[in-house]
Amino acid sequence: MSPTQRILASEKRQRFFGHIRATDVLPPHHMLRVIRSKERYTPFFRAAVLRNLVCNAPVEVTHGRPYAERRRLVRDHYGV
């Protein structure tokens, strides 16, 4: 690596954000199916889908809370 090149994120983090971008277009019922399918998808991939589900959840579910609390509220609401 030359001195002018900079690594902004590790390869693992880049893959995670790639999963987030790839699954952002899924409708909520597909996201729920992916999150519930522990045998078929990796935990890393399911975490990316859960992040999208939390970010796309309606305000009626999340109540405008911080991310960690929104995640708990969304998981309770959808039963995942």
mmCIF file of N, CA and C in Angstrom:
data_model
loop_
_atom_site.group_PDB
_atom_site.id
_atom_site.type_symbol
_atom_site.label_atom_id
_atom_site.label_comp_id
_atom_site.label_asym_id
_atom_site.label_seq_id
_atom_site.Cartn_x
_atom_site.Cartn_y
_atom_site.Cartn_z
ATOM 1 N N MET A 1 0.851 -1.168 0.000
ATOM 2 C CA MET A 1 0.000 0.000 0.000
ATOM 3 C C MET A 1 0.896 1.230 0.000
ATOM 4 N N SER A 2 0.618 2.142 -0.869
ATOM 5 C CA SER A 2 1.408 3.366 -0.934
ATOM 6 C C SER A 2 0.958 4.335 0.155
ATOM 7 N N PRO A 3 1.802 5.318 0.485
ATOM 8 C CA PRO A 3 1.446 6.276 1.543
ATOM 9 C C PRO A 3 0.200 7.103 1.223
ATOM 10 N N THR A 4 -0.151 7.226 -0.047
ATOM 11 C CA THR A 4 -1.318 8.038 -0.397
ATOM 12 C C THR A 4 -2.623 7.250 -0.325
ATOM 13 N N GLN A 5 -2.531 5.912 -0.290
ATOM 14 C CA GLN A 5 -3.731 5.092 -0.184
ATOM 15 C C GLN A 5 -4.164 5.002 1.272
ATOM 16 N N ARG A 6 -5.450 5.095 1.484
ATOM 17 C CA ARG A 6 -5.977 4.967 2.840
ATOM 18 C C ARG A 6 -7.073 3.923 2.851
ATOM 19 N N ILE A 7 -7.078 3.155 3.900
ATOM 20 C CA ILE A 7 -8.136 2.173 4.093
ATOM 21 C C ILE A 7 -9.189 2.827 4.977
ATOM 22 N N LEU A 8 -10.377 3.021 4.419
ATOM 23 C CA LEU A 8 -11.435 3.675 5.172
ATOM 24 C C LEU A 8 -12.209 2.698 6.039
ATOM 25 N N ALA A 9 -12.281 1.461 5.610
ATOM 26 C CA ALA A 9 -12.984 0.446 6.385
ATOM 27 C C ALA A 9 -12.366 -0.910 6.085
ATOM 28 N N SER A 10 -12.424 -1.788 7.066
ATOM 29 C CA SER A 10 -11.888 -3.132 6.874
ATOM 30 C C SER A 10 -12.735 -3.880 5.841
ATOM 31 N N GLU A 11 -12.188 -4.968 5.340
ATOM 32 C CA GLU A 11 -12.919 -5.753 4.341
ATOM 33 C C GLU A 11 -14.210 -6.299 4.931
ATOM 34 N N LYS A 12 -14.174 -6.703 6.190
ATOM 35 C CA LYS A 12 -15.372 -7.234 6.840
ATOM 36 C C LYS A 12 -16.459 -6.156 6.935
ATOM 37 N N ARG A 13 -16.057 -4.958 7.297
ATOM 38 C CA ARG A 13 -17.013 -3.847 7.390
ATOM 39 C C ARG A 13 -17.553 -3.483 6.008
ATOM 40 N N GLN A 14 -16.704 -3.521 5.000
ATOM 41 C CA GLN A 14 -17.152 -3.240 3.637
ATOM 42 C C GLN A 14 -18.164 -4.280 3.167
ATOM 43 N N ARG A 15 -17.924 -5.553 3.502
ATOM 44 C CA ARG A 15 -18.879 -6.609 3.147
ATOM 45 C C ARG A 15 -20.208 -6.397 3.862
ATOM 46 N N PHE A 16 -20.147 -6.009 5.148
ATOM 47 C CA PHE A 16 -21.369 -5.768 5.917
ATOM 48 C C PHE A 16 -22.201 -4.662 5.267
ATOM 49 N N PHE A 17 -21.559 -3.554 4.922
ATOM 50 C CA PHE A 17 -22.283 -2.467 4.285
ATOM 51 C C PHE A 17 -22.735 -2.839 2.873
ATOM 52 N N GLY A 18 -22.020 -3.733 2.216
ATOM 53 C CA GLY A 18 -22.479 -4.258 0.930
ATOM 54 C C GLY A 18 -23.763 -5.059 1.096
ATOM 55 N N HIS A 19 -23.826 -5.869 2.168
ATOM 56 C CA HIS A 19 -25.058 -6.612 2.457
ATOM 57 C C HIS A 19 -26.209 -5.649 2.754
ATOM 58 N N ILE A 20 -25.919 -4.588 3.472
ATOM 59 C CA ILE A 20 -26.955 -3.598 3.790
ATOM 60 C C ILE A 20 -27.494 -2.976 2.508
ATOM 61 N N ARG A 21 -26.597 -2.574 1.617
ATOM 62 C CA ARG A 21 -27.033 -1.967 0.351
ATOM 63 C C ARG A 21 -27.818 -2.959 -0.511
ATOM 64 N N ALA A 22 -27.384 -4.205 -0.515
ATOM 65 C CA ALA A 22 -28.042 -5.211 -1.365
ATOM 66 C C ALA A 22 -29.430 -5.578 -0.859
ATOM 67 N N THR A 23 -29.633 -5.540 0.448
ATOM 68 C CA THR A 23 -30.920 -5.976 1.002
ATOM 69 C C THR A 23 -31.865 -4.823 1.300
ATOM 70 N N ASP A 24 -31.467 -3.611 1.032
ATOM 71 C CA ASP A 24 -32.314 -2.448 1.308
ATOM 72 C C ASP A 24 -33.582 -2.452 0.467
ATOM 73 N N VAL A 25 -33.543 -3.097 -0.675
ATOM 74 C CA VAL A 25 -34.695 -3.092 -1.584
ATOM 75 C C VAL A 25 -35.718 -4.173 -1.249
ATOM 76 N N LEU A 26 -35.402 -5.054 -0.310
ATOM 77 C CA LEU A 26 -36.326 -6.136 0.026
ATOM 78 C C LEU A 26 -37.548 -5.602 0.770
ATOM 79 N N PRO A 27 -38.714 -6.155 0.477
ATOM 80 C CA PRO A 27 -39.895 -5.775 1.259
ATOM 81 C C PRO A 27 -39.812 -6.386 2.663
ATOM 82 N N PRO A 28 -40.534 -5.822 3.619
ATOM 83 C CA PRO A 28 -40.429 -6.292 5.013
ATOM 84 C C PRO A 28 -40.697 -7.781 5.205
ATOM 85 N N HIS A 29 -41.638 -8.368 4.463
ATOM 86 C CA HIS A 29 -41.915 -9.795 4.681
ATOM 87 C C HIS A 29 -40.741 -10.672 4.239
ATOM 88 N N HIS A 30 -39.973 -10.251 3.244
ATOM 89 C CA HIS A 30 -38.768 -10.994 2.855
ATOM 90 C C HIS A 30 -37.673 -10.814 3.905
ATOM 91 N N MET A 31 -37.554 -9.602 4.438
ATOM 92 C CA MET A 31 -36.558 -9.363 5.493
ATOM 93 C C MET A 31 -36.836 -10.252 6.696
ATOM 94 N N LEU A 32 -38.101 -10.365 7.074
ATOM 95 C CA LEU A 32 -38.463 -11.213 8.209
ATOM 96 C C LEU A 32 -38.128 -12.669 7.939
ATOM 97 N N ARG A 33 -38.360 -13.119 6.714
ATOM 98 C CA ARG A 33 -38.036 -14.500 6.359
ATOM 99 C C ARG A 33 -36.534 -14.759 6.460
ATOM 100 N N VAL A 34 -35.732 -13.794 6.008
ATOM 101 C CA VAL A 34 -34.275 -13.943 6.082
ATOM 102 C C VAL A 34 -33.821 -13.964 7.539
ATOM 103 N N ILE A 35 -34.337 -13.060 8.356
ATOM 104 C CA ILE A 35 -33.929 -12.978 9.761
ATOM 105 C C ILE A 35 -34.284 -14.255 10.508
ATOM 106 N N ARG A 36 -35.417 -14.850 10.195
ATOM 107 C CA ARG A 36 -35.860 -16.062 10.892
ATOM 108 C C ARG A 36 -35.164 -17.322 10.406
ATOM 109 N N SER A 37 -34.550 -17.293 9.239
ATOM 110 C CA SER A 37 -33.935 -18.481 8.650
ATOM 111 C C SER A 37 -32.481 -18.606 9.103
ATOM 112 N N LYS A 38 -32.294 -19.203 10.268
ATOM 113 C CA LYS A 38 -30.952 -19.314 10.852
ATOM 114 C C LYS A 38 -30.073 -20.333 10.138
ATOM 115 N N GLU A 39 -30.677 -21.349 9.534
ATOM 116 C CA GLU A 39 -29.885 -22.385 8.874
ATOM 117 C C GLU A 39 -29.379 -21.941 7.512
ATOM 118 N N ARG A 40 -30.124 -21.072 6.859
ATOM 119 C CA ARG A 40 -29.816 -20.734 5.472
ATOM 120 C C ARG A 40 -28.867 -19.546 5.328
ATOM 121 N N TYR A 41 -28.967 -18.558 6.238
ATOM 122 C CA TYR A 41 -28.184 -17.331 6.118
ATOM 123 C C TYR A 41 -27.240 -17.184 7.301
ATOM 124 N N THR A 42 -26.114 -16.515 7.061
ATOM 125 C CA THR A 42 -25.138 -16.311 8.129
ATOM 126 C C THR A 42 -25.641 -15.253 9.105
ATOM 127 N N PRO A 43 -25.157 -15.281 10.342
ATOM 128 C CA PRO A 43 -25.547 -14.246 11.304
ATOM 129 C C PRO A 43 -25.172 -12.845 10.824
ATOM 130 N N PHE A 44 -24.065 -12.747 10.126
ATOM 131 C CA PHE A 44 -23.582 -11.478 9.589
ATOM 132 C C PHE A 44 -24.591 -10.895 8.590
ATOM 133 N N PHE A 45 -25.092 -11.745 7.702
ATOM 134 C CA PHE A 45 -26.065 -11.317 6.691
ATOM 135 C C PHE A 45 -27.394 -10.968 7.356
ATOM 136 N N ARG A 46 -27.822 -11.796 8.319
ATOM 137 C CA ARG A 46 -29.082 -11.532 9.006
ATOM 138 C C ARG A 46 -29.017 -10.243 9.806
ATOM 139 N N ALA A 47 -27.848 -9.908 10.363
ATOM 140 C CA ALA A 47 -27.694 -8.640 11.083
ATOM 141 C C ALA A 47 -27.852 -7.447 10.143
ATOM 142 N N ALA A 48 -27.345 -7.576 8.935
ATOM 143 C CA ALA A 48 -27.498 -6.502 7.949
ATOM 144 C C ALA A 48 -28.965 -6.320 7.576
ATOM 145 N N VAL A 49 -29.680 -7.420 7.422
ATOM 146 C CA VAL A 49 -31.104 -7.343 7.086
ATOM 147 C C VAL A 49 -31.884 -6.749 8.257
ATOM 148 N N LEU A 50 -31.527 -7.145 9.478
ATOM 149 C CA LEU A 50 -32.193 -6.576 10.647
ATOM 150 C C LEU A 50 -31.964 -5.072 10.726
ATOM 151 N N ARG A 51 -30.782 -4.650 10.388
ATOM 152 C CA ARG A 51 -30.502 -3.204 10.394
ATOM 153 C C ARG A 51 -31.418 -2.476 9.412
ATOM 154 N N ASN A 52 -31.607 -3.038 8.234
ATOM 155 C CA ASN A 52 -32.526 -2.426 7.261
ATOM 156 C C ASN A 52 -33.962 -2.443 7.758
ATOM 157 N N LEU A 53 -34.356 -3.541 8.380
ATOM 158 C CA LEU A 53 -35.719 -3.625 8.895
ATOM 159 C C LEU A 53 -35.953 -2.560 9.966
ATOM 160 N N VAL A 54 -34.982 -2.367 10.844
ATOM 161 C CA VAL A 54 -35.097 -1.358 11.897
ATOM 162 C C VAL A 54 -35.153 0.038 11.282
ATOM 163 N N CYS A 55 -34.307 0.303 10.325
ATOM 164 C CA CYS A 55 -34.263 1.638 9.713
ATOM 165 C C CYS A 55 -35.505 1.943 8.887
ATOM 166 N N ASN A 56 -36.152 0.919 8.339
ATOM 167 C CA ASN A 56 -37.336 1.124 7.510
ATOM 168 C C ASN A 56 -38.644 0.958 8.274
ATOM 169 N N ALA A 57 -38.559 0.653 9.567
ATOM 170 C CA ALA A 57 -39.773 0.455 10.367
ATOM 171 C C ALA A 57 -40.518 1.779 10.525
ATOM 172 N N PRO A 58 -41.835 1.726 10.583
ATOM 173 C CA PRO A 58 -42.611 2.955 10.747
ATOM 174 C C PRO A 58 -42.409 3.579 12.127
ATOM 175 N N VAL A 59 -42.631 4.868 12.207
ATOM 176 C CA VAL A 59 -42.454 5.599 13.465
ATOM 177 C C VAL A 59 -43.429 5.096 14.525
ATOM 178 N N GLU A 60 -44.565 4.577 14.117
ATOM 179 C CA GLU A 60 -45.523 4.036 15.079
ATOM 180 C C GLU A 60 -44.934 2.877 15.867
ATOM 181 N N VAL A 61 -43.973 2.178 15.265
ATOM 182 C CA VAL A 61 -43.309 1.056 15.928
ATOM 183 C C VAL A 61 -42.096 1.544 16.712
ATOM 184 N N THR A 62 -41.312 2.429 16.139
ATOM 185 C CA THR A 62 -40.035 2.837 16.747
ATOM 186 C C THR A 62 -40.159 3.999 17.718
ATOM 187 N N HIS A 63 -41.208 4.774 17.599
ATOM 188 C CA HIS A 63 -41.453 5.924 18.488
ATOM 189 C C HIS A 63 -40.314 6.942 18.468
ATOM 190 N N GLY A 64 -39.504 6.957 17.420
ATOM 191 C CA GLY A 64 -38.424 7.936 17.300
ATOM 192 C C GLY A 64 -37.297 7.738 18.294
ATOM 193 N N ARG A 65 -37.122 6.527 18.786
ATOM 194 C CA ARG A 65 -36.100 6.233 19.798
ATOM 195 C C ARG A 65 -34.721 6.079 19.166
ATOM 196 N N PRO A 66 -33.664 6.044 19.998
ATOM 197 C CA PRO A 66 -32.311 5.753 19.478
ATOM 198 C C PRO A 66 -32.248 4.332 18.907
ATOM 199 N N TYR A 67 -31.209 4.074 18.104
ATOM 200 C CA TYR A 67 -31.144 2.827 17.337
ATOM 201 C C TYR A 67 -31.283 1.573 18.202
ATOM 202 N N ALA A 68 -30.543 1.477 19.298
ATOM 203 C CA ALA A 68 -30.581 0.259 20.109
ATOM 204 C C ALA A 68 -31.992 -0.014 20.630
ATOM 205 N N GLU A 69 -32.672 1.015 21.049
ATOM 206 C CA GLU A 69 -34.035 0.839 21.542
ATOM 207 C C GLU A 69 -34.991 0.537 20.389
ATOM 208 N N ARG A 70 -34.789 1.189 19.241
ATOM 209 C CA ARG A 70 -35.620 0.897 18.062
ATOM 210 C C ARG A 70 -35.478 -0.559 17.668
ATOM 211 N N ARG A 71 -34.249 -1.084 17.730
ATOM 212 C CA ARG A 71 -34.012 -2.487 17.368
ATOM 213 C C ARG A 71 -34.822 -3.412 18.281
ATOM 214 N N ARG A 72 -34.810 -3.145 19.579
ATOM 215 C CA ARG A 72 -35.595 -3.967 20.503
ATOM 216 C C ARG A 72 -37.094 -3.860 20.215
ATOM 217 N N LEU A 73 -37.569 -2.637 19.962
ATOM 218 C CA LEU A 73 -38.988 -2.442 19.664
ATOM 219 C C LEU A 73 -39.402 -3.154 18.380
ATOM 220 N N VAL A 74 -38.561 -3.081 17.363
ATOM 221 C CA VAL A 74 -38.862 -3.742 16.083
ATOM 222 C C VAL A 74 -38.850 -5.249 16.246
ATOM 223 N N ARG A 75 -37.881 -5.771 16.971
ATOM 224 C CA ARG A 75 -37.824 -7.222 17.189
ATOM 225 C C ARG A 75 -39.061 -7.720 17.931
ATOM 226 N N ASP A 76 -39.483 -6.963 18.940
ATOM 227 C CA ASP A 76 -40.707 -7.334 19.676
ATOM 228 C C ASP A 76 -41.937 -7.237 18.775
ATOM 229 N N HIS A 77 -42.007 -6.176 17.993
ATOM 230 C CA HIS A 77 -43.176 -5.958 17.127
ATOM 231 C C HIS A 77 -43.315 -7.081 16.089
ATOM 232 N N TYR A 78 -42.226 -7.463 15.444
ATOM 233 C CA TYR A 78 -42.267 -8.467 14.395
ATOM 234 C C TYR A 78 -42.057 -9.889 14.916
ATOM 235 N N GLY A 79 -41.699 -10.038 16.176
ATOM 236 C CA GLY A 79 -41.507 -11.376 16.754
ATOM 237 C C GLY A 79 -40.268 -12.085 16.260
ATOM 238 N N VAL A 80 -39.192 -11.360 16.080
ATOM 239 C CA VAL A 80 -37.922 -11.982 15.654
ATOM 240 C C VAL A 80 -36.868 -11.812 16.734
#
